[in-house]
Amino acid sequence: MIRIATAQLWVHDQEEALAFYTKSVGMEVRSDVTIPEMGNFRWLTVGPAGQEDVAIVLMEIPGPPVFDAETQAQVRELTAKGAAGTVFLTTDDCDAAYAELSARGVEFNEEPTDQPYGRDCGFRDPSGNNIRLTQLREM
């Protein structure tokens, strides 16, 4: 059996992303480790409460030797435009989650609407990543 353990998002500022995903979205910190031997590389993960086996890596866009400066700038630009990926979150009540997150300061770019697969809405994190919040319809 293969299971998903982590997915990764590029973020422009790990502290800003950490505050957003924990305080605004309500996720928990799973790991926050700085590795001096790797140039103070920071492994930062968050995940939803009650779902301990899945986490999101909030990865700061690396420079050399991983990415050259031009590639780093391109990834940063694509992330800011929302073109670097999407995270899909599910909830039992899209409208209630929308209200709760809005009250915490999350700015949605799409209000809850009915879709063939359920009811969903969308927002972007401070780096520009698209986040979908979906109440899946029972089939």
Short mmCIF file of N, CA, C and O in Angstrom, two decimals:
data_model
loop_
_atom_site.label_atom_id
_atom_site.label_comp_id
_atom_site.label_asym_id
_atom_site.label_seq_id
_atom_site.Cartn_x
_atom_site.Cartn_y
_atom_site.Cartn_z
N MET A 1 0.84 -1.19 0.00
CA MET A 1 0.00 0.00 0.00
C MET A 1 0.88 1.25 0.00
O MET A 1 1.86 1.33 0.73
N ILE A 2 0.55 2.17 -0.83
CA ILE A 2 1.25 3.47 -0.88
C ILE A 2 0.30 4.52 -0.34
O ILE A 2 -0.87 4.56 -0.73
N ARG A 3 0.80 5.37 0.57
CA ARG A 3 -0.03 6.44 1.14
C ARG A 3 0.71 7.76 1.01
O ARG A 3 1.93 7.80 0.97
N ILE A 4 -0.04 8.84 0.94
CA ILE A 4 0.57 10.16 0.89
C ILE A 4 0.91 10.60 2.31
O ILE A 4 0.06 10.55 3.20
N ALA A 5 2.15 11.01 2.52
CA ALA A 5 2.59 11.48 3.83
C ALA A 5 2.70 13.01 3.85
O ALA A 5 2.27 13.66 4.79
N THR A 6 3.31 13.57 2.81
CA THR A 6 3.47 15.01 2.73
C THR A 6 3.30 15.50 1.30
O THR A 6 3.54 14.76 0.35
N ALA A 7 2.88 16.72 1.18
CA ALA A 7 2.88 17.44 -0.09
C ALA A 7 3.61 18.75 0.19
O ALA A 7 3.66 19.21 1.34
N GLN A 8 4.18 19.35 -0.81
CA GLN A 8 5.02 20.52 -0.59
C GLN A 8 4.48 21.74 -1.32
O GLN A 8 4.00 21.64 -2.45
N LEU A 9 4.53 22.87 -0.66
CA LEU A 9 4.19 24.15 -1.26
C LEU A 9 5.42 25.05 -1.21
O LEU A 9 6.14 25.07 -0.22
N TRP A 10 5.64 25.80 -2.28
CA TRP A 10 6.67 26.83 -2.24
C TRP A 10 6.09 28.02 -1.49
O TRP A 10 4.96 28.43 -1.76
N VAL A 11 6.84 28.56 -0.57
CA VAL A 11 6.40 29.76 0.13
C VAL A 11 7.49 30.83 0.06
O VAL A 11 8.67 30.51 -0.03
N HIS A 12 7.08 32.07 0.08
CA HIS A 12 8.04 33.18 -0.02
C HIS A 12 8.66 33.51 1.32
O HIS A 12 9.79 34.02 1.37
N ASP A 13 7.96 33.23 2.39
CA ASP A 13 8.42 33.56 3.74
C ASP A 13 7.85 32.51 4.69
O ASP A 13 6.63 32.46 4.90
N GLN A 14 8.71 31.69 5.26
CA GLN A 14 8.22 30.60 6.11
C GLN A 14 7.50 31.10 7.36
O GLN A 14 6.53 30.50 7.79
N GLU A 15 7.97 32.19 7.96
CA GLU A 15 7.29 32.71 9.15
C GLU A 15 5.88 33.18 8.81
O GLU A 15 4.94 32.93 9.55
N GLU A 16 5.75 33.87 7.69
CA GLU A 16 4.44 34.35 7.26
C GLU A 16 3.53 33.17 6.95
O GLU A 16 2.36 33.14 7.34
N ALA A 17 4.07 32.15 6.26
CA ALA A 17 3.29 30.96 5.93
C ALA A 17 2.89 30.21 7.20
O ALA A 17 1.75 29.74 7.33
N LEU A 18 3.82 30.09 8.15
CA LEU A 18 3.52 29.41 9.41
C LEU A 18 2.38 30.10 10.14
O LEU A 18 1.43 29.43 10.59
N ALA A 19 2.42 31.40 10.24
CA ALA A 19 1.35 32.15 10.91
C ALA A 19 0.02 31.96 10.18
O ALA A 19 -1.02 31.76 10.81
N PHE A 20 0.05 32.00 8.86
CA PHE A 20 -1.18 31.86 8.08
C PHE A 20 -1.79 30.47 8.28
O PHE A 20 -2.98 30.35 8.60
N TYR A 21 -1.00 29.43 8.10
CA TYR A 21 -1.55 28.07 8.17
C TYR A 21 -1.94 27.66 9.58
O TYR A 21 -2.85 26.85 9.75
N THR A 22 -1.29 28.20 10.61
CA THR A 22 -1.66 27.82 11.97
C THR A 22 -2.74 28.74 12.53
O THR A 22 -3.76 28.27 13.03
N LYS A 23 -2.56 30.03 12.44
CA LYS A 23 -3.50 30.96 13.07
C LYS A 23 -4.76 31.19 12.23
O LYS A 23 -5.86 31.26 12.75
N SER A 24 -4.61 31.33 10.94
CA SER A 24 -5.76 31.64 10.08
C SER A 24 -6.49 30.38 9.61
O SER A 24 -7.71 30.32 9.64
N VAL A 25 -5.74 29.38 9.17
CA VAL A 25 -6.37 28.15 8.66
C VAL A 25 -6.63 27.15 9.78
O VAL A 25 -7.53 26.33 9.68
N GLY A 26 -5.88 27.23 10.87
CA GLY A 26 -6.12 26.37 12.02
C GLY A 26 -5.37 25.05 12.01
O GLY A 26 -5.72 24.12 12.73
N MET A 27 -4.31 24.96 11.22
CA MET A 27 -3.52 23.73 11.20
C MET A 27 -2.53 23.72 12.36
O MET A 27 -2.32 24.73 13.02
N GLU A 28 -1.93 22.55 12.56
CA GLU A 28 -0.95 22.36 13.63
C GLU A 28 0.45 22.24 13.04
O GLU A 28 0.61 21.75 11.92
N VAL A 29 1.45 22.65 13.80
CA VAL A 29 2.84 22.44 13.40
C VAL A 29 3.17 20.97 13.62
O VAL A 29 2.90 20.42 14.68
N ARG A 30 3.70 20.33 12.60
CA ARG A 30 4.12 18.92 12.71
C ARG A 30 5.62 18.81 12.94
O ARG A 30 6.08 17.96 13.67
N SER A 31 6.38 19.65 12.26
CA SER A 31 7.82 19.68 12.50
C SER A 31 8.34 21.05 12.12
O SER A 31 7.82 21.71 11.23
N ASP A 32 9.36 21.46 12.85
CA ASP A 32 10.01 22.74 12.58
C ASP A 32 11.47 22.57 12.99
O ASP A 32 11.83 22.76 14.14
N VAL A 33 12.28 22.16 12.02
CA VAL A 33 13.66 21.80 12.29
C VAL A 33 14.58 22.60 11.38
O VAL A 33 14.37 22.65 10.17
N THR A 34 15.57 23.22 11.99
CA THR A 34 16.59 23.93 11.22
C THR A 34 17.86 23.09 11.25
O THR A 34 18.27 22.61 12.30
N ILE A 35 18.47 22.93 10.07
CA ILE A 35 19.65 22.09 9.93
C ILE A 35 20.84 22.97 9.57
O ILE A 35 21.00 23.36 8.40
N PRO A 36 21.69 23.32 10.56
CA PRO A 36 22.84 24.21 10.29
C PRO A 36 23.79 23.65 9.24
O PRO A 36 24.35 24.42 8.45
N GLU A 37 23.96 22.32 9.23
CA GLU A 37 24.89 21.71 8.27
C GLU A 37 24.44 21.90 6.82
O GLU A 37 25.21 21.69 5.89
N MET A 38 23.19 22.26 6.64
CA MET A 38 22.66 22.48 5.29
C MET A 38 22.34 23.96 5.06
O MET A 38 21.34 24.31 4.44
N GLY A 39 23.18 24.84 5.65
CA GLY A 39 22.99 26.27 5.45
C GLY A 39 21.75 26.80 6.13
O GLY A 39 21.09 27.69 5.62
N ASN A 40 21.44 26.23 7.30
CA ASN A 40 20.24 26.61 8.06
C ASN A 40 18.94 26.30 7.31
O ASN A 40 17.94 27.00 7.46
N PHE A 41 18.98 25.23 6.54
CA PHE A 41 17.77 24.76 5.88
C PHE A 41 16.71 24.47 6.94
O PHE A 41 16.99 23.87 7.97
N ARG A 42 15.50 24.92 6.68
CA ARG A 42 14.40 24.74 7.66
C ARG A 42 13.34 23.81 7.09
O ARG A 42 12.74 24.10 6.06
N TRP A 43 13.11 22.70 7.77
CA TRP A 43 12.07 21.74 7.42
C TRP A 43 10.87 22.07 8.28
O TRP A 43 10.85 21.85 9.48
N LEU A 44 9.84 22.66 7.64
CA LEU A 44 8.67 23.16 8.34
C LEU A 44 7.43 22.49 7.77
O LEU A 44 7.17 22.61 6.57
N THR A 45 6.71 21.78 8.61
CA THR A 45 5.49 21.13 8.13
C THR A 45 4.32 21.46 9.05
O THR A 45 4.47 21.67 10.25
N VAL A 46 3.14 21.50 8.43
CA VAL A 46 1.89 21.73 9.16
C VAL A 46 0.88 20.70 8.66
O VAL A 46 1.05 20.13 7.59
N GLY A 47 -0.16 20.49 9.45
CA GLY A 47 -1.21 19.58 9.02
C GLY A 47 -2.49 19.84 9.79
O GLY A 47 -2.49 20.52 10.82
N PRO A 48 -3.57 19.30 9.27
CA PRO A 48 -4.86 19.51 9.94
C PRO A 48 -4.98 18.68 11.22
O PRO A 48 -4.52 17.54 11.26
N ALA A 49 -5.57 19.28 12.24
CA ALA A 49 -5.81 18.56 13.49
C ALA A 49 -6.68 17.34 13.19
O ALA A 49 -7.63 17.41 12.40
N GLY A 50 -6.34 16.22 13.79
CA GLY A 50 -7.12 15.01 13.61
C GLY A 50 -6.72 14.19 12.40
O GLY A 50 -7.29 13.12 12.17
N GLN A 51 -5.76 14.66 11.64
CA GLN A 51 -5.27 13.89 10.50
C GLN A 51 -3.75 13.86 10.60
O GLN A 51 -3.05 14.56 9.87
N GLU A 52 -3.27 13.03 11.50
CA GLU A 52 -1.86 13.04 11.88
C GLU A 52 -0.92 12.50 10.81
O GLU A 52 0.28 12.77 10.85
N ASP A 53 -1.43 11.74 9.85
CA ASP A 53 -0.53 11.07 8.91
C ASP A 53 -0.29 11.86 7.61
O ASP A 53 0.38 11.36 6.72
N VAL A 54 -0.80 13.08 7.54
CA VAL A 54 -0.60 13.89 6.33
C VAL A 54 -0.12 15.28 6.76
O VAL A 54 -0.65 15.85 7.71
N ALA A 55 0.88 15.79 6.05
CA ALA A 55 1.39 17.13 6.36
C ALA A 55 1.72 17.86 5.07
O ALA A 55 1.93 17.26 4.02
N ILE A 56 1.76 19.17 5.18
CA ILE A 56 2.18 20.04 4.08
C ILE A 56 3.54 20.62 4.45
O ILE A 56 3.70 21.19 5.53
N VAL A 57 4.51 20.46 3.57
CA VAL A 57 5.83 21.06 3.77
C VAL A 57 5.75 22.49 3.24
O VAL A 57 5.40 22.71 2.08
N LEU A 58 6.07 23.45 4.10
CA LEU A 58 6.12 24.85 3.69
C LEU A 58 7.57 25.16 3.35
O LEU A 58 8.37 25.50 4.23
N MET A 59 7.91 24.99 2.09
CA MET A 59 9.30 25.05 1.64
C MET A 59 9.62 26.41 1.04
O MET A 59 9.02 26.81 0.04
N GLU A 60 10.58 27.09 1.68
CA GLU A 60 11.03 28.35 1.11
C GLU A 60 11.74 28.07 -0.21
O GLU A 60 12.47 27.09 -0.33
N ILE A 61 11.52 28.90 -1.19
CA ILE A 61 12.08 28.69 -2.53
C ILE A 61 13.60 28.80 -2.42
O ILE A 61 14.13 29.85 -2.07
N PRO A 62 14.30 27.71 -2.72
CA PRO A 62 15.75 27.72 -2.52
C PRO A 62 16.50 28.43 -3.64
O PRO A 62 16.03 28.51 -4.77
N GLY A 63 17.66 28.91 -3.27
CA GLY A 63 18.59 29.48 -4.25
C GLY A 63 19.63 28.42 -4.59
O GLY A 63 19.40 27.22 -4.39
N PRO A 64 20.79 28.85 -5.08
CA PRO A 64 21.85 27.91 -5.41
C PRO A 64 22.29 27.10 -4.17
O PRO A 64 22.23 27.63 -3.07
N PRO A 65 22.60 25.84 -4.30
CA PRO A 65 22.81 25.09 -5.54
C PRO A 65 21.56 24.40 -6.08
O PRO A 65 21.61 23.81 -7.15
N VAL A 66 20.42 24.48 -5.36
CA VAL A 66 19.21 23.80 -5.84
C VAL A 66 18.67 24.51 -7.08
O VAL A 66 18.45 23.89 -8.11
N PHE A 67 18.40 25.80 -6.97
CA PHE A 67 17.95 26.60 -8.11
C PHE A 67 18.95 27.72 -8.33
O PHE A 67 19.41 28.35 -7.37
N ASP A 68 19.26 28.01 -9.58
CA ASP A 68 20.05 29.20 -9.85
C ASP A 68 19.15 30.42 -9.61
O ASP A 68 17.93 30.29 -9.46
N ALA A 69 19.73 31.59 -9.56
CA ALA A 69 18.97 32.79 -9.21
C ALA A 69 17.81 33.04 -10.17
O ALA A 69 16.73 33.46 -9.76
N GLU A 70 18.02 32.76 -11.45
CA GLU A 70 16.96 32.98 -12.43
C GLU A 70 15.79 32.04 -12.18
O GLU A 70 14.62 32.45 -12.21
N THR A 71 16.08 30.78 -11.93
CA THR A 71 15.02 29.80 -11.67
C THR A 71 14.31 30.13 -10.38
O THR A 71 13.07 30.04 -10.29
N GLN A 72 15.06 30.51 -9.35
CA GLN A 72 14.46 30.90 -8.09
C GLN A 72 13.45 32.03 -8.30
O GLN A 72 12.34 32.00 -7.78
N ALA A 73 13.84 33.03 -9.09
CA ALA A 73 12.94 34.16 -9.37
C ALA A 73 11.71 33.71 -10.16
O ALA A 73 10.59 34.17 -9.91
N GLN A 74 11.90 32.78 -11.10
CA GLN A 74 10.78 32.27 -11.88
C GLN A 74 9.79 31.51 -11.00
O GLN A 74 8.58 31.67 -11.13
N VAL A 75 10.31 30.67 -10.11
CA VAL A 75 9.43 29.90 -9.22
C VAL A 75 8.68 30.86 -8.29
O VAL A 75 7.48 30.71 -8.06
N ARG A 76 9.38 31.85 -7.81
CA ARG A 76 8.74 32.86 -6.94
C ARG A 76 7.60 33.56 -7.69
O ARG A 76 6.52 33.75 -7.16
N GLU A 77 7.85 33.94 -8.92
CA GLU A 77 6.84 34.63 -9.72
C GLU A 77 5.65 33.72 -10.01
O GLU A 77 4.50 34.14 -9.89
N LEU A 78 5.92 32.47 -10.37
CA LEU A 78 4.83 31.53 -10.66
C LEU A 78 4.00 31.26 -9.41
O LEU A 78 2.77 31.17 -9.47
N THR A 79 4.66 31.14 -8.27
CA THR A 79 3.94 30.93 -7.01
C THR A 79 3.04 32.12 -6.73
O THR A 79 1.86 31.95 -6.39
N ALA A 80 3.55 33.32 -6.88
CA ALA A 80 2.76 34.53 -6.61
C ALA A 80 1.54 34.61 -7.51
O ALA A 80 0.50 35.16 -7.11
N LYS A 81 1.63 34.03 -8.70
CA LYS A 81 0.51 34.04 -9.64
C LYS A 81 -0.46 32.88 -9.40
O LYS A 81 -1.45 32.76 -10.11
N GLY A 82 -0.13 32.01 -8.45
CA GLY A 82 -1.00 30.86 -8.18
C GLY A 82 -0.80 29.73 -9.17
O GLY A 82 -1.65 28.85 -9.28
N ALA A 83 0.32 29.75 -9.89
CA ALA A 83 0.56 28.74 -10.92
C ALA A 83 1.52 27.65 -10.49
O ALA A 83 1.99 26.87 -11.32
N ALA A 84 1.81 27.58 -9.19
CA ALA A 84 2.78 26.59 -8.72
C ALA A 84 2.13 25.40 -8.05
O ALA A 84 2.83 24.55 -7.51
N GLY A 85 0.82 25.30 -8.11
CA GLY A 85 0.16 24.14 -7.51
C GLY A 85 -1.04 24.54 -6.69
O GLY A 85 -1.26 25.72 -6.42
N THR A 86 -1.81 23.55 -6.34
CA THR A 86 -3.03 23.75 -5.56
C THR A 86 -3.11 22.68 -4.49
O THR A 86 -2.78 21.52 -4.74
N VAL A 87 -3.54 23.07 -3.31
CA VAL A 87 -3.82 22.11 -2.24
C VAL A 87 -5.33 22.01 -2.10
O VAL A 87 -6.03 23.04 -2.11
N PHE A 88 -5.81 20.81 -2.01
CA PHE A 88 -7.25 20.57 -1.87
C PHE A 88 -7.52 20.10 -0.45
O PHE A 88 -7.03 19.06 -0.03
N LEU A 89 -8.30 20.89 0.28
CA LEU A 89 -8.71 20.53 1.63
C LEU A 89 -10.18 20.13 1.57
O LEU A 89 -10.94 20.66 0.77
N THR A 90 -10.57 19.22 2.44
CA THR A 90 -11.98 18.86 2.51
C THR A 90 -12.53 19.20 3.88
O THR A 90 -11.78 19.29 4.86
N THR A 91 -13.82 19.39 3.92
CA THR A 91 -14.52 19.72 5.15
C THR A 91 -15.91 19.08 5.11
O THR A 91 -16.41 18.77 4.03
N ASP A 92 -16.50 18.92 6.27
CA ASP A 92 -17.86 18.38 6.33
C ASP A 92 -18.90 19.47 6.06
O ASP A 92 -20.05 19.17 5.77
N ASP A 93 -18.50 20.74 6.21
CA ASP A 93 -19.45 21.85 6.04
C ASP A 93 -18.69 23.04 5.44
O ASP A 93 -18.06 23.82 6.17
N CYS A 94 -18.79 23.18 4.14
CA CYS A 94 -18.04 24.23 3.44
C CYS A 94 -18.46 25.63 3.91
O CYS A 94 -17.60 26.49 4.12
N ASP A 95 -19.74 25.85 4.08
CA ASP A 95 -20.20 27.19 4.46
C ASP A 95 -19.73 27.56 5.87
O ASP A 95 -19.33 28.70 6.11
N ALA A 96 -19.77 26.60 6.78
CA ALA A 96 -19.31 26.87 8.15
C ALA A 96 -17.81 27.12 8.17
O ALA A 96 -17.33 28.03 8.86
N ALA A 97 -17.06 26.32 7.41
CA ALA A 97 -15.60 26.51 7.35
C ALA A 97 -15.27 27.85 6.70
O ALA A 97 -14.35 28.55 7.15
N TYR A 98 -16.00 28.21 5.68
CA TYR A 98 -15.81 29.51 5.02
C TYR A 98 -16.01 30.65 6.03
O TYR A 98 -15.19 31.56 6.12
N ALA A 99 -17.08 30.56 6.81
CA ALA A 99 -17.37 31.60 7.80
C ALA A 99 -16.28 31.64 8.88
O ALA A 99 -15.82 32.72 9.27
N GLU A 100 -15.86 30.46 9.34
CA GLU A 100 -14.85 30.39 10.40
C GLU A 100 -13.51 30.96 9.92
O GLU A 100 -12.89 31.77 10.61
N LEU A 101 -13.08 30.55 8.74
CA LEU A 101 -11.79 31.03 8.24
C LEU A 101 -11.86 32.51 7.88
O LEU A 101 -10.89 33.25 8.10
N SER A 102 -12.98 32.95 7.35
CA SER A 102 -13.14 34.38 7.05
C SER A 102 -13.01 35.19 8.32
O SER A 102 -12.38 36.26 8.33
N ALA A 103 -13.60 34.71 9.41
CA ALA A 103 -13.53 35.41 10.69
C ALA A 103 -12.09 35.49 11.20
O ALA A 103 -11.74 36.40 11.95
N ARG A 104 -11.25 34.51 10.79
CA ARG A 104 -9.84 34.51 11.20
C ARG A 104 -8.96 35.33 10.26
O ARG A 104 -7.75 35.35 10.42
N GLY A 105 -9.57 35.92 9.24
CA GLY A 105 -8.80 36.79 8.36
C GLY A 105 -8.44 36.21 7.01
O GLY A 105 -7.75 36.87 6.23
N VAL A 106 -8.86 34.98 6.72
CA VAL A 106 -8.57 34.41 5.41
C VAL A 106 -9.43 35.15 4.38
O VAL A 106 -10.64 35.28 4.55
N GLU A 107 -8.79 35.61 3.33
CA GLU A 107 -9.49 36.32 2.26
C GLU A 107 -9.75 35.35 1.11
O GLU A 107 -8.81 34.91 0.44
N PHE A 108 -11.01 35.01 0.93
CA PHE A 108 -11.38 34.08 -0.13
C PHE A 108 -11.50 34.81 -1.45
O PHE A 108 -12.02 35.93 -1.52
N ASN A 109 -11.04 34.18 -2.51
CA ASN A 109 -11.24 34.74 -3.84
C ASN A 109 -12.43 34.08 -4.54
O ASN A 109 -12.81 34.50 -5.63
N GLU A 110 -12.98 33.04 -3.91
CA GLU A 110 -14.19 32.39 -4.43
C GLU A 110 -15.06 32.00 -3.25
O GLU A 110 -14.61 31.30 -2.34
N GLU A 111 -16.29 32.45 -3.26
CA GLU A 111 -17.24 32.10 -2.20
C GLU A 111 -17.75 30.68 -2.43
O GLU A 111 -17.64 30.15 -3.54
N PRO A 112 -18.36 30.07 -1.41
CA PRO A 112 -18.89 28.71 -1.59
C PRO A 112 -19.94 28.67 -2.71
O PRO A 112 -20.86 29.50 -2.75
N THR A 113 -19.76 27.71 -3.59
CA THR A 113 -20.71 27.48 -4.67
C THR A 113 -20.88 25.98 -4.87
O THR A 113 -20.00 25.19 -4.54
N ASP A 114 -22.04 25.61 -5.40
CA ASP A 114 -22.29 24.20 -5.68
C ASP A 114 -21.59 23.82 -6.98
O ASP A 114 -21.65 24.55 -7.97
N GLN A 115 -20.92 22.70 -6.92
CA GLN A 115 -20.22 22.14 -8.07
C GLN A 115 -20.71 20.70 -8.26
O GLN A 115 -21.31 20.13 -7.34
N PRO A 116 -20.47 20.10 -9.40
CA PRO A 116 -20.91 18.70 -9.59
C PRO A 116 -20.36 17.74 -8.54
O PRO A 116 -20.98 16.74 -8.21
N TYR A 117 -19.19 18.05 -7.99
CA TYR A 117 -18.54 17.17 -7.01
C TYR A 117 -18.83 17.56 -5.57
O TYR A 117 -18.40 16.88 -4.64
N GLY A 118 -19.50 18.67 -5.37
CA GLY A 118 -19.79 19.12 -4.00
C GLY A 118 -19.87 20.63 -3.93
O GLY A 118 -20.11 21.31 -4.91
N ARG A 119 -19.66 21.14 -2.75
CA ARG A 119 -19.70 22.59 -2.54
C ARG A 119 -18.29 23.03 -2.18
O ARG A 119 -17.64 22.43 -1.31
N ASP A 120 -17.79 24.06 -2.88
CA ASP A 120 -16.42 24.45 -2.56
C ASP A 120 -16.19 25.94 -2.75
O ASP A 120 -17.03 26.66 -3.30
N CYS A 121 -15.06 26.37 -2.25
CA CYS A 121 -14.64 27.76 -2.33
C CYS A 121 -13.12 27.77 -2.40
O CYS A 121 -12.48 26.71 -2.31
N GLY A 122 -12.54 28.94 -2.59
CA GLY A 122 -11.10 28.99 -2.74
C GLY A 122 -10.49 30.24 -2.15
O GLY A 122 -11.13 31.29 -2.05
N PHE A 123 -9.26 30.08 -1.73
CA PHE A 123 -8.48 31.21 -1.25
C PHE A 123 -7.03 30.99 -1.62
O PHE A 123 -6.65 29.93 -2.11
N ARG A 124 -6.23 32.01 -1.42
CA ARG A 124 -4.80 31.91 -1.70
C ARG A 124 -4.03 32.22 -0.43
O ARG A 124 -4.46 33.03 0.38
N ASP A 125 -2.90 31.53 -0.27
CA ASP A 125 -2.08 31.81 0.90
C ASP A 125 -1.22 33.05 0.64
O ASP A 125 -1.26 33.61 -0.47
N PRO A 126 -0.48 33.53 1.62
CA PRO A 126 0.29 34.77 1.43
C PRO A 126 1.31 34.71 0.30
O PRO A 126 1.71 35.75 -0.23
N SER A 127 1.73 33.51 -0.09
CA SER A 127 2.68 33.38 -1.20
C SER A 127 1.98 33.31 -2.55
O SER A 127 2.62 33.41 -3.59
N GLY A 128 0.66 33.10 -2.54
CA GLY A 128 -0.10 33.03 -3.78
C GLY A 128 -0.62 31.65 -4.13
O GLY A 128 -1.34 31.50 -5.11
N ASN A 129 -0.25 30.63 -3.34
CA ASN A 129 -0.71 29.27 -3.63
C ASN A 129 -2.23 29.19 -3.55
O ASN A 129 -2.84 29.75 -2.64
N ASN A 130 -2.83 28.45 -4.49
CA ASN A 130 -4.27 28.23 -4.48
C ASN A 130 -4.63 27.14 -3.49
O ASN A 130 -4.01 26.08 -3.46
N ILE A 131 -5.63 27.41 -2.69
CA ILE A 131 -6.14 26.43 -1.74
C ILE A 131 -7.63 26.26 -2.02
O ILE A 131 -8.38 27.25 -2.04
N ARG A 132 -8.07 25.05 -2.26
CA ARG A 132 -9.49 24.75 -2.46
C ARG A 132 -10.02 24.13 -1.18
O ARG A 132 -9.34 23.31 -0.55
N LEU A 133 -11.18 24.53 -0.78
CA LEU A 133 -11.84 23.99 0.40
C LEU A 133 -13.17 23.40 -0.05
O LEU A 133 -14.04 24.14 -0.51
N THR A 134 -13.29 22.08 0.02
CA THR A 134 -14.42 21.40 -0.61
C THR A 134 -15.17 20.50 0.37
O THR A 134 -14.56 19.78 1.15
N GLN A 135 -16.47 20.58 0.29
CA GLN A 135 -17.36 19.64 0.96
C GLN A 135 -17.81 18.68 -0.14
O GLN A 135 -18.64 19.02 -0.98
N LEU A 136 -17.20 17.50 -0.15
CA LEU A 136 -17.49 16.55 -1.22
C LEU A 136 -18.91 16.03 -1.13
O LEU A 136 -19.41 15.74 -0.04
N ARG A 137 -19.54 15.93 -2.30
CA ARG A 137 -20.89 15.39 -2.34
C ARG A 137 -20.81 13.88 -2.26
O ARG A 137 -19.93 13.25 -2.87
N GLU A 138 -21.73 13.30 -1.52
CA GLU A 138 -21.76 11.84 -1.44
C GLU A 138 -22.29 11.30 -2.75
O GLU A 138 -23.27 11.80 -3.29
N MET A 139 -21.62 10.30 -3.26
CA MET A 139 -22.02 9.72 -4.55
C MET A 139 -22.52 8.32 -4.36
O MET A 139 -22.22 7.62 -3.52
#
